[in-house]
PDB file of C-alpha atoms in Angstrom:
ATOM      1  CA  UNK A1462     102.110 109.479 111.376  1.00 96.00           C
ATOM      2  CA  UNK A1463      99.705 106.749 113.058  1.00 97.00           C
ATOM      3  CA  UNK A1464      96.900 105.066 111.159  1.00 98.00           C
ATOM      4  CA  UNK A1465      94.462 102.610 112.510  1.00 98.00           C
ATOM      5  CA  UNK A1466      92.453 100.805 109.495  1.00 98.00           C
ATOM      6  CA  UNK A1467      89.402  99.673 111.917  1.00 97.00           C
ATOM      7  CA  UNK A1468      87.355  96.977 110.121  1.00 95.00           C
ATOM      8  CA  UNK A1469      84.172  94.767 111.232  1.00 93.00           C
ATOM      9  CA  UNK A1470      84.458  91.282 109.816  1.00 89.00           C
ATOM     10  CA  UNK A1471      87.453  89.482 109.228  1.00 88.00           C
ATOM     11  CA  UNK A1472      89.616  88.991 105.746  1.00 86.00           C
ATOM     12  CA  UNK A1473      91.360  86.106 104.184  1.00 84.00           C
ATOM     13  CA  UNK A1474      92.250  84.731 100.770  1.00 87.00           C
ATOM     14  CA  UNK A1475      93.281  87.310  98.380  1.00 93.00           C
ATOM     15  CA  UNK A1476      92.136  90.457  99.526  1.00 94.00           C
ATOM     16  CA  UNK A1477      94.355  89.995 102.857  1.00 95.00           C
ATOM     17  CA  UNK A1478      96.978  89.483 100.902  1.00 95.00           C
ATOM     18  CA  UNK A1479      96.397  92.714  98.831  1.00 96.00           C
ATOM     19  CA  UNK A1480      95.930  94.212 102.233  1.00 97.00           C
ATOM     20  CA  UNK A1481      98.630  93.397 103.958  1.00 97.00           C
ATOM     21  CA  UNK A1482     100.874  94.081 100.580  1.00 97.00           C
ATOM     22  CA  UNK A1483      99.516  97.959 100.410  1.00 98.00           C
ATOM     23  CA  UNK A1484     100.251  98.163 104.515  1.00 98.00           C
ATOM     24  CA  UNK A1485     103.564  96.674 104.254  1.00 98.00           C
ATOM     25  CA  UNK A1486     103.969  99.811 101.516  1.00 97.00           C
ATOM     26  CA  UNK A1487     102.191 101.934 103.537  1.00 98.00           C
ATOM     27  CA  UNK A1488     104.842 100.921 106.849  1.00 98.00           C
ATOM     28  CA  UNK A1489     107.532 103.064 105.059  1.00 97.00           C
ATOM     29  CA  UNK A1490     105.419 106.583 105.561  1.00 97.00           C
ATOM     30  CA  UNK A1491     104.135 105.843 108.671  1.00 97.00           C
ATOM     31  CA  UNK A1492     103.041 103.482 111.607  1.00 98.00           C
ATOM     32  CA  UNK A1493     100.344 101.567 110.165  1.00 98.00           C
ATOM     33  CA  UNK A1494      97.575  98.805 112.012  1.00 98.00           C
ATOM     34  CA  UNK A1495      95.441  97.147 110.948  1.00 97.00           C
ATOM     35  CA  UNK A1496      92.481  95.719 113.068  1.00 97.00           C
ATOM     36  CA  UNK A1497      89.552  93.591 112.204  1.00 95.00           C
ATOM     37  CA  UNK A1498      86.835  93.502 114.347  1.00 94.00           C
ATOM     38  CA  UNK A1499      83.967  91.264 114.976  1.00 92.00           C
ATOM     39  CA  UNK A1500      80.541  91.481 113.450  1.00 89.00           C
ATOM     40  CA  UNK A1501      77.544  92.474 115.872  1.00 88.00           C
ATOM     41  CA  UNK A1502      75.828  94.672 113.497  1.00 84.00           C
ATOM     42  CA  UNK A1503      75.857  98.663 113.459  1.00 82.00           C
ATOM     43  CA  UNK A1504      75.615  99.597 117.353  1.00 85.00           C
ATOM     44  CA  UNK A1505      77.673  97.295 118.697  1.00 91.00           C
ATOM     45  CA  UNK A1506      80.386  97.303 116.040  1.00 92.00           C
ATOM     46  CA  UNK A1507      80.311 101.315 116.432  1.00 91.00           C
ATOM     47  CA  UNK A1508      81.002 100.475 120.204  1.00 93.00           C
ATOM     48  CA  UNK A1509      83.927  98.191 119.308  1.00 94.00           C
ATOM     49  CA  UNK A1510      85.241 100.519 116.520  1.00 95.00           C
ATOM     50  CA  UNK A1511      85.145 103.997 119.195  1.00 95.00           C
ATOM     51  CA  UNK A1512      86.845 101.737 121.700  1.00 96.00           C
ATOM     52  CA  UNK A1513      89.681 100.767 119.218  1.00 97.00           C
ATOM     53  CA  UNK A1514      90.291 104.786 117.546  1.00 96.00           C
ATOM     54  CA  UNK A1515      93.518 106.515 117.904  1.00 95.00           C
ATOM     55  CA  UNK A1516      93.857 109.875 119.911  1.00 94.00           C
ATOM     56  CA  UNK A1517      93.954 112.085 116.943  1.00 93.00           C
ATOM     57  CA  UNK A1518      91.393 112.545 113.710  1.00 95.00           C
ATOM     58  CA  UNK A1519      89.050 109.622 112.808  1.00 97.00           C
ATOM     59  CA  UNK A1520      86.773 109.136 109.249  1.00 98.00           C
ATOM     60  CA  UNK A1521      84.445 107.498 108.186  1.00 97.00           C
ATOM     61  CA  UNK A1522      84.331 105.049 105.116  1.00 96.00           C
ATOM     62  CA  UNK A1523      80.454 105.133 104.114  1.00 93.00           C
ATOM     63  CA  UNK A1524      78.852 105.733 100.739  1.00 90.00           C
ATOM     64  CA  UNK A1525      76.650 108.734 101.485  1.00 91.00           C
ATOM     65  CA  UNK A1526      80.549 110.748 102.402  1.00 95.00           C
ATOM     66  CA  UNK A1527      82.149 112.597 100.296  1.00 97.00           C
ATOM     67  CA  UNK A1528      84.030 111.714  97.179  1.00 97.00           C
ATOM     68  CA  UNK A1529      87.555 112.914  96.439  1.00 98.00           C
ATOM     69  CA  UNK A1530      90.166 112.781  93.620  1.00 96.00           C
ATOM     70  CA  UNK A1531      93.756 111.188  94.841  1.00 95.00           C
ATOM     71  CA  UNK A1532      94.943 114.162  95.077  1.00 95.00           C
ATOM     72  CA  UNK A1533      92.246 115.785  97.186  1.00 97.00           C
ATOM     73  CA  UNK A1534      93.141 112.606  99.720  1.00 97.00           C
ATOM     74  CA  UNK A1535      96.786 113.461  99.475  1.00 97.00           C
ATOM     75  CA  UNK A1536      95.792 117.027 100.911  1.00 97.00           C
ATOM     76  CA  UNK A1537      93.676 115.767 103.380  1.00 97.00           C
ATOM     77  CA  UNK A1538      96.510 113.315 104.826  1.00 97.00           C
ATOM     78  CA  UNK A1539      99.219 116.004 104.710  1.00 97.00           C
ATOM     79  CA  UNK A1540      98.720 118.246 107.715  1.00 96.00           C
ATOM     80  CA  UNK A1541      97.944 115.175 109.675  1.00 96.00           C
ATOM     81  CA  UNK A1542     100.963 113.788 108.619  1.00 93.00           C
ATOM     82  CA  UNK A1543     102.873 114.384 112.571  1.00 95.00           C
ATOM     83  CA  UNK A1544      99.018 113.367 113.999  1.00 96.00           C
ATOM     84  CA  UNK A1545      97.308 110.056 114.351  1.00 97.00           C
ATOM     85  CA  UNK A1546      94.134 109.075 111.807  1.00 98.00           C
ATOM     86  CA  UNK A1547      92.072 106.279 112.469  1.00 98.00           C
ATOM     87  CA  UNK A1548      89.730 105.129 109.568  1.00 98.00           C
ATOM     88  CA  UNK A1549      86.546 102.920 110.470  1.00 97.00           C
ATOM     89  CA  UNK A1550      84.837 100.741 107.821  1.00 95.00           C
ATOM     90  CA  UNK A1551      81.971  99.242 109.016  1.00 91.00           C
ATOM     91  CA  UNK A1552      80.277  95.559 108.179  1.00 87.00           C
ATOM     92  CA  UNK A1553      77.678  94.133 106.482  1.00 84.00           C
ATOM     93  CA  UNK A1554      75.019  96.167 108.150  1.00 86.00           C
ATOM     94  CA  UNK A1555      77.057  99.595 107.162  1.00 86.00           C
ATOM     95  CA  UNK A1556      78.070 102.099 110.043  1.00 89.00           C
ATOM     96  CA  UNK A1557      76.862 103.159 113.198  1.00 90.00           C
ATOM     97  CA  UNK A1558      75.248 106.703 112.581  1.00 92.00           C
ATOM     98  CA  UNK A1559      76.586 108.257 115.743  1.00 93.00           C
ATOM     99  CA  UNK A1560      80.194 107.327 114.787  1.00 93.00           C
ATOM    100  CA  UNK A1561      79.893 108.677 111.157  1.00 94.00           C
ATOM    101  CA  UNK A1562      78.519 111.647 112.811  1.00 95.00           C
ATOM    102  CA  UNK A1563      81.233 111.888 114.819  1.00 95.00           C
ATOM    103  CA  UNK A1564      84.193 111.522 112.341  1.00 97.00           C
ATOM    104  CA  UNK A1565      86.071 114.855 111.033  1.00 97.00           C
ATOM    105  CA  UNK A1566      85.138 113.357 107.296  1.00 98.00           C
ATOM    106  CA  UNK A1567      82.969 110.994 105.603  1.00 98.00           C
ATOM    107  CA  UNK A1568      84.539 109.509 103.037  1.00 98.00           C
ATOM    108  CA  UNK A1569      82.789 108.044 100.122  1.00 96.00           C
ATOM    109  CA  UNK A1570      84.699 105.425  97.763  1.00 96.00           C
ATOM    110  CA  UNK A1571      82.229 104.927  95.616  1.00 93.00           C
ATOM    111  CA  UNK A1572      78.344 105.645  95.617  1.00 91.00           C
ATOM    112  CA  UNK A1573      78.646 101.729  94.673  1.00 90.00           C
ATOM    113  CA  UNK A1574      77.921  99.281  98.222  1.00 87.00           C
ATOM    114  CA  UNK A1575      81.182  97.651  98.654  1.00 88.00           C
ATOM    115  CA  UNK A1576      82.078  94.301 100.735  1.00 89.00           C
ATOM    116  CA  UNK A1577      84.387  95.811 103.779  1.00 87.00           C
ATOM    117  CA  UNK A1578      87.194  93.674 102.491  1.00 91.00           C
ATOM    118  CA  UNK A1579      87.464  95.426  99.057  1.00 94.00           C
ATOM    119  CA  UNK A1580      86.788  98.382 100.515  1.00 94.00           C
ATOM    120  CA  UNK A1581      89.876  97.663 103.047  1.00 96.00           C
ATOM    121  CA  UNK A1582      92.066  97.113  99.877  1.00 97.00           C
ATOM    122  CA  UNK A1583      90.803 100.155  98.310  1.00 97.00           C
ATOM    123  CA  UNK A1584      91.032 102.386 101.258  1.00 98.00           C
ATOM    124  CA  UNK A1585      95.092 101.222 101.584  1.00 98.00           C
ATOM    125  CA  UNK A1586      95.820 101.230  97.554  1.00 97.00           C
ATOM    126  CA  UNK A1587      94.456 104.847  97.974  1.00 97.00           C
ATOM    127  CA  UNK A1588      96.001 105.603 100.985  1.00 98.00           C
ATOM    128  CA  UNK A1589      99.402 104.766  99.503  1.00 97.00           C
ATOM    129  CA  UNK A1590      99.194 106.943  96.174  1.00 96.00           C
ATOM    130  CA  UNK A1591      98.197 109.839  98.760  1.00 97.00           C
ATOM    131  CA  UNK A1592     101.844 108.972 100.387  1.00 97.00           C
ATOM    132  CA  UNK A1593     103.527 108.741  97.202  1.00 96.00           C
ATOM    133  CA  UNK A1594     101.816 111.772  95.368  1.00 96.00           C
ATOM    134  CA  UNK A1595     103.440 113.722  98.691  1.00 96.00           C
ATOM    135  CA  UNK A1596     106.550 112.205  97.985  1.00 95.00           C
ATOM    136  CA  UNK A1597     106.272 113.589  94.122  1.00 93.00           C
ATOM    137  CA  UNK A1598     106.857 110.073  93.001  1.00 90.00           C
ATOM    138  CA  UNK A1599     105.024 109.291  89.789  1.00 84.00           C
ATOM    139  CA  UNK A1600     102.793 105.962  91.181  1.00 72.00           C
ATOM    140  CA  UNK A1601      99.742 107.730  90.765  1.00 61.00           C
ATOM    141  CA  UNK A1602      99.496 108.379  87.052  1.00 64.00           C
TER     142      UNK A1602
END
């Protein structure tokens, strides 16, 4: 498999760290990137983001998607496990309509507004348990 975590602003400190620990995790399921973009508010950054997407499925990370259990986000990722996914977390400004319209699913982490970088973190951590709850491996409990 081939994900592409798109994100508008850039990260440092300790939630790169985090992120960079859950996609070095992430690296042994499948091909992992990921790619921060600039911020130039919602159209723009929705430009950016469809220019940087992976053949294949893309979601959306907004708070109006839907919300699922890990194990609802492990079945998601399984059949696209011999695809490409491409996940797009937008910036400050949230995400350009037209691309969350255009994703195969809106996915909700919280109903809570969340800074892009902890949502980044989040988005991997979760992302990971979906691998491992595959794998039968008991990380998620």
């Amino acid at each position: 498999m081939k994900l592409r975590v798109l994100s508008v602003g850039k990260d440092r400190g300790e939630t790169l760290a985090l992120a960079q620990e859950y996609a070095g995790r992430i690296a042994r399921f499948a091909e992992i990137e990921l790619v921060e973009l600039k911020a130039e508010g919602p159209l723009r950054e929705g430009e950016a983001l469809r220019a940087k997407l992976l053949k294949g499925q893309s979601w959306a990370l907004d708070q109006r998607g839907a919300q699922v259990t890990s194990e609802e986000l492990a079945a998601r990722i399984a059949p696209l496990r011999s695809g490409s996914l491409s996940l797009c977390i937008g910036g400050d400004e949230g995400l350009d309509e037209d691309l969350r319209k255009e994703a195969r699913f809106v996915w909700s982490l919280s109903k809570l507004t969340l800074p892009h970088r902890l949502a980044r973190v989040v988005v991997l951590e979760q992302l990971y348990r979906a691998f491992e709850i595959l794998r039968g491996a008991p990380y998620h409990k």
